[in-house]
Amino acid sequence: MKKAYLFDFDGTLVDSMPTFVSAMLRILDENHIPYDNGIIKIITPLGLNGTAEYYINQLGVKMSKEQLVSVMKEYMLDAYFHTIPAKKNVPEVLKALKAQGASLNVLTASPHSITDPCLRNNGVFDWFEQVWTVEDYGMGKSNPLLFERVVEDIGLPAEEILYFDDNPVAVVNATAAGMQVCGVYDDSSKDYIMQIKSASIFSF
């Protein structure tokens, strides 16, 4: 058994990607910004601040970063607080790993303001030793350095950490940092299954 487990949040622990995707695309639609199917792969590892910057600098959304982040949170807040469920078997697996003495941790691109309440609403927040957001590190999952920093903070060799994520960019960067990686299936990333599998020791 690995000594430590590191979990992505959206699409891995909780079934939140439909809410995330709806909110992000709603903003583009309201601002009449065209986009293609690859947009979700690009923005998912960035976090809200990174996504806001991408929208402004790459897609030309005429809003400030602060305004965009505020709108993103507004569109997602109620669902994350009250209705987004844990993915199938997640509570049972986490409980079993915790009973075996494993170190459980979260690394997410979502802010604490929606991550922590959602984990609490699903009854699993207290099982994690650390819940980190990319904003704690000032960099997104698209930056390989993030995973090196998280390995340092967990305090174990990278090869003793098993990382779970449904995003291909994050999976590739975690593998490059020396972690063992398990690719997770989510409908939002179904077009990238082969890319995720090629960088993972196993997947489900």
Short mmCIF file of C-alpha atoms in Angstrom, two decimals:
data_model
loop_
_atom_site.label_atom_id
_atom_site.label_comp_id
_atom_site.label_asym_id
_atom_site.label_seq_id
_atom_site.Cartn_x
_atom_site.Cartn_y
_atom_site.Cartn_z
CA MET A 1 0.00 0.00 0.00
CA LYS A 2 1.21 3.51 -0.79
CA LYS A 3 1.93 5.58 2.30
CA ALA A 4 0.18 8.68 0.96
CA TYR A 5 -2.67 9.36 -1.40
CA LEU A 6 -3.25 12.66 -3.18
CA PHE A 7 -6.62 13.30 -4.80
CA ASP A 8 -7.87 15.80 -7.29
CA PHE A 9 -11.27 17.17 -6.30
CA ASP A 10 -13.51 18.03 -9.28
CA GLY A 11 -14.30 14.96 -11.34
CA THR A 12 -12.28 12.68 -9.05
CA LEU A 13 -13.74 12.91 -5.54
CA VAL A 14 -16.99 14.66 -6.42
CA ASP A 15 -19.24 14.70 -9.45
CA SER A 16 -18.88 18.44 -9.99
CA MET A 17 -17.61 18.75 -13.55
CA PRO A 18 -21.07 19.36 -15.06
CA THR A 19 -21.45 22.32 -12.68
CA PHE A 20 -17.93 23.59 -13.41
CA VAL A 21 -18.30 23.23 -17.18
CA SER A 22 -21.73 24.87 -17.20
CA ALA A 23 -20.47 27.88 -15.24
CA MET A 24 -17.33 28.35 -17.30
CA LEU A 25 -19.08 28.05 -20.67
CA ARG A 26 -21.97 30.23 -19.51
CA ILE A 27 -19.52 33.09 -19.00
CA LEU A 28 -18.12 32.68 -22.51
CA ASP A 29 -21.62 32.45 -24.00
CA GLU A 30 -22.77 35.58 -22.16
CA ASN A 31 -19.73 37.46 -23.48
CA HIS A 32 -20.23 36.10 -27.02
CA ILE A 33 -16.80 34.44 -27.03
CA PRO A 34 -16.38 31.47 -29.42
CA TYR A 35 -14.66 28.32 -28.12
CA ASP A 36 -14.02 24.73 -29.13
CA ASN A 37 -14.32 21.41 -27.29
CA GLY A 38 -10.74 21.60 -26.00
CA ILE A 39 -11.43 24.58 -23.74
CA ILE A 40 -12.27 22.46 -20.68
CA LYS A 41 -9.01 20.50 -20.92
CA ILE A 42 -7.14 23.82 -21.00
CA ILE A 43 -8.84 25.60 -18.12
CA THR A 44 -9.48 22.76 -15.66
CA PRO A 45 -5.90 22.70 -14.28
CA LEU A 46 -5.70 26.51 -14.00
CA GLY A 47 -7.98 27.25 -11.06
CA LEU A 48 -10.39 30.18 -11.08
CA ASN A 49 -7.71 32.87 -11.08
CA GLY A 50 -5.79 31.16 -13.86
CA THR A 51 -8.97 30.63 -15.87
CA ALA A 52 -9.90 34.30 -15.47
CA GLU A 53 -6.46 35.29 -16.73
CA TYR A 54 -6.79 32.90 -19.68
CA TYR A 55 -10.23 34.26 -20.54
CA ILE A 56 -8.93 37.83 -20.49
CA ASN A 57 -5.53 37.36 -22.14
CA GLN A 58 -6.28 34.58 -24.63
CA LEU A 59 -10.01 34.82 -25.34
CA GLY A 60 -10.57 38.55 -24.98
CA VAL A 61 -13.23 38.62 -22.27
CA LYS A 62 -13.75 42.28 -21.36
CA MET A 63 -13.95 41.92 -17.58
CA SER A 64 -11.42 42.34 -14.80
CA LYS A 65 -9.89 39.27 -13.19
CA GLU A 66 -11.69 40.05 -9.94
CA GLN A 67 -15.05 40.38 -11.70
CA LEU A 68 -14.61 37.10 -13.53
CA VAL A 69 -13.66 35.14 -10.42
CA SER A 70 -16.62 36.61 -8.57
CA VAL A 71 -19.02 35.56 -11.35
CA MET A 72 -17.51 32.05 -11.50
CA LYS A 73 -18.06 31.59 -7.77
CA GLU A 74 -21.58 32.99 -7.97
CA TYR A 75 -22.57 30.55 -10.70
CA MET A 76 -21.17 27.53 -8.82
CA LEU A 77 -21.61 28.32 -5.14
CA ASP A 78 -25.03 26.86 -4.34
CA ALA A 79 -24.32 23.53 -6.05
CA TYR A 80 -20.97 23.07 -4.30
CA PHE A 81 -22.50 23.88 -0.93
CA HIS A 82 -25.61 21.73 -1.17
CA THR A 83 -26.12 19.38 -4.10
CA ILE A 84 -22.89 18.09 -5.66
CA PRO A 85 -22.43 14.45 -4.56
CA ALA A 86 -19.33 12.38 -4.01
CA LYS A 87 -18.54 10.10 -6.93
CA LYS A 88 -19.53 6.45 -6.68
CA ASN A 89 -17.72 4.50 -3.91
CA VAL A 90 -15.53 7.48 -2.92
CA PRO A 91 -16.62 7.68 0.76
CA GLU A 92 -16.22 3.92 1.21
CA VAL A 93 -12.74 3.88 -0.36
CA LEU A 94 -11.55 6.88 1.65
CA LYS A 95 -12.85 5.33 4.87
CA ALA A 96 -11.07 2.06 4.16
CA LEU A 97 -7.77 3.78 3.34
CA LYS A 98 -8.00 5.92 6.47
CA ALA A 99 -8.63 2.82 8.58
CA GLN A 100 -5.40 1.35 7.19
CA GLY A 101 -3.46 4.41 8.37
CA ALA A 102 -2.92 6.02 4.97
CA SER A 103 -2.24 9.73 4.62
CA LEU A 104 -5.06 11.27 2.56
CA ASN A 105 -4.65 14.66 0.89
CA VAL A 106 -6.35 16.82 -1.72
CA LEU A 107 -4.87 19.04 -4.43
CA THR A 108 -7.46 20.97 -6.41
CA ALA A 109 -7.74 23.83 -8.85
CA SER A 110 -10.93 24.97 -7.10
CA PRO A 111 -10.72 27.52 -4.26
CA HIS A 112 -11.24 26.63 -0.60
CA SER A 113 -14.48 28.62 -0.63
CA ILE A 114 -16.20 25.88 -2.64
CA THR A 115 -13.95 22.86 -2.07
CA ASP A 116 -14.09 22.72 1.72
CA PRO A 117 -17.89 23.13 2.05
CA CYS A 118 -18.49 20.49 -0.62
CA LEU A 119 -16.21 17.97 1.10
CA ARG A 120 -17.93 18.72 4.42
CA ASN A 121 -21.39 18.33 2.87
CA ASN A 122 -20.33 14.87 1.69
CA GLY A 123 -18.97 13.96 5.13
CA VAL A 124 -15.35 13.38 4.10
CA PHE A 125 -13.49 16.64 4.86
CA ASP A 126 -12.13 15.50 8.22
CA TRP A 127 -10.53 12.38 6.71
CA PHE A 128 -7.92 14.47 4.88
CA GLU A 129 -4.67 15.58 6.47
CA GLN A 130 -4.34 18.44 3.99
CA VAL A 131 -6.68 20.06 1.50
CA TRP A 132 -4.61 22.21 -0.83
CA THR A 133 -5.82 24.47 -3.63
CA VAL A 134 -3.58 25.76 -6.40
CA GLU A 135 -4.12 29.22 -4.91
CA ASP A 136 -2.17 28.09 -1.83
CA TYR A 137 0.84 27.71 -4.12
CA GLY A 138 0.22 30.55 -6.56
CA MET A 139 0.43 28.25 -9.57
CA GLY A 140 -1.88 25.89 -11.47
CA LYS A 141 -1.64 22.20 -12.22
CA SER A 142 -0.35 23.11 -15.67
CA ASN A 143 2.91 24.09 -13.91
CA PRO A 144 5.03 20.97 -13.19
CA LEU A 145 6.69 22.75 -10.27
CA LEU A 146 3.40 22.58 -8.35
CA PHE A 147 3.66 18.82 -7.97
CA GLU A 148 7.26 19.01 -6.80
CA ARG A 149 6.19 21.48 -4.12
CA VAL A 150 3.33 19.24 -2.98
CA VAL A 151 5.67 16.25 -2.74
CA GLU A 152 7.90 18.32 -0.46
CA ASP A 153 4.94 19.31 1.72
CA ILE A 154 3.69 15.74 2.05
CA GLY A 155 7.19 14.87 3.22
CA LEU A 156 7.56 11.50 1.52
CA PRO A 157 9.46 10.36 -1.57
CA ALA A 158 7.38 11.00 -4.70
CA GLU A 159 7.24 7.29 -5.53
CA GLU A 160 5.41 6.64 -2.21
CA ILE A 161 2.56 8.95 -3.23
CA LEU A 162 -0.33 7.77 -5.40
CA TYR A 163 -2.07 10.61 -7.20
CA PHE A 164 -5.60 10.46 -8.65
CA ASP A 165 -6.82 12.88 -11.34
CA ASP A 166 -9.10 12.98 -14.35
CA ASN A 167 -7.25 15.75 -16.23
CA PRO A 168 -4.52 14.76 -18.73
CA VAL A 169 -2.35 17.83 -18.10
CA ALA A 170 -2.27 17.18 -14.34
CA VAL A 171 -1.64 13.46 -14.85
CA VAL A 172 1.37 14.12 -17.08
CA ASN A 173 2.87 16.69 -14.71
CA ALA A 174 2.38 14.53 -11.61
CA THR A 175 4.09 11.64 -13.39
CA ALA A 176 7.00 13.93 -14.32
CA ALA A 177 7.34 14.80 -10.61
CA GLY A 178 7.86 11.10 -9.84
CA MET A 179 4.48 10.28 -8.36
CA GLN A 180 2.62 7.08 -9.10
CA VAL A 181 -0.53 8.17 -10.94
CA CYS A 182 -3.99 6.66 -11.29
CA GLY A 183 -6.08 8.13 -14.09
CA VAL A 184 -9.75 8.62 -13.17
CA TYR A 185 -12.56 8.47 -15.70
CA ASP A 186 -14.92 11.41 -15.90
CA ASP A 187 -17.28 12.26 -18.75
CA SER A 188 -15.69 15.70 -19.05
CA SER A 189 -12.33 14.16 -20.04
CA LYS A 190 -13.55 11.18 -22.07
CA ASP A 191 -11.87 12.53 -25.21
CA TYR A 192 -8.48 12.24 -23.48
CA ILE A 193 -8.73 8.70 -22.11
CA MET A 194 -5.75 7.38 -24.04
CA GLN A 195 -3.57 10.32 -23.03
CA ILE A 196 -4.48 9.79 -19.37
CA LYS A 197 -3.89 6.04 -19.55
CA SER A 198 -0.48 6.44 -21.18
CA ALA A 199 0.74 8.51 -18.22
CA SER A 200 -0.85 6.37 -15.48
CA ILE A 201 0.20 3.13 -13.81
CA PHE A 202 -3.49 2.16 -13.85
CA SER A 203 -6.84 3.82 -14.34
CA PHE A 204 -10.51 3.43 -13.55
#
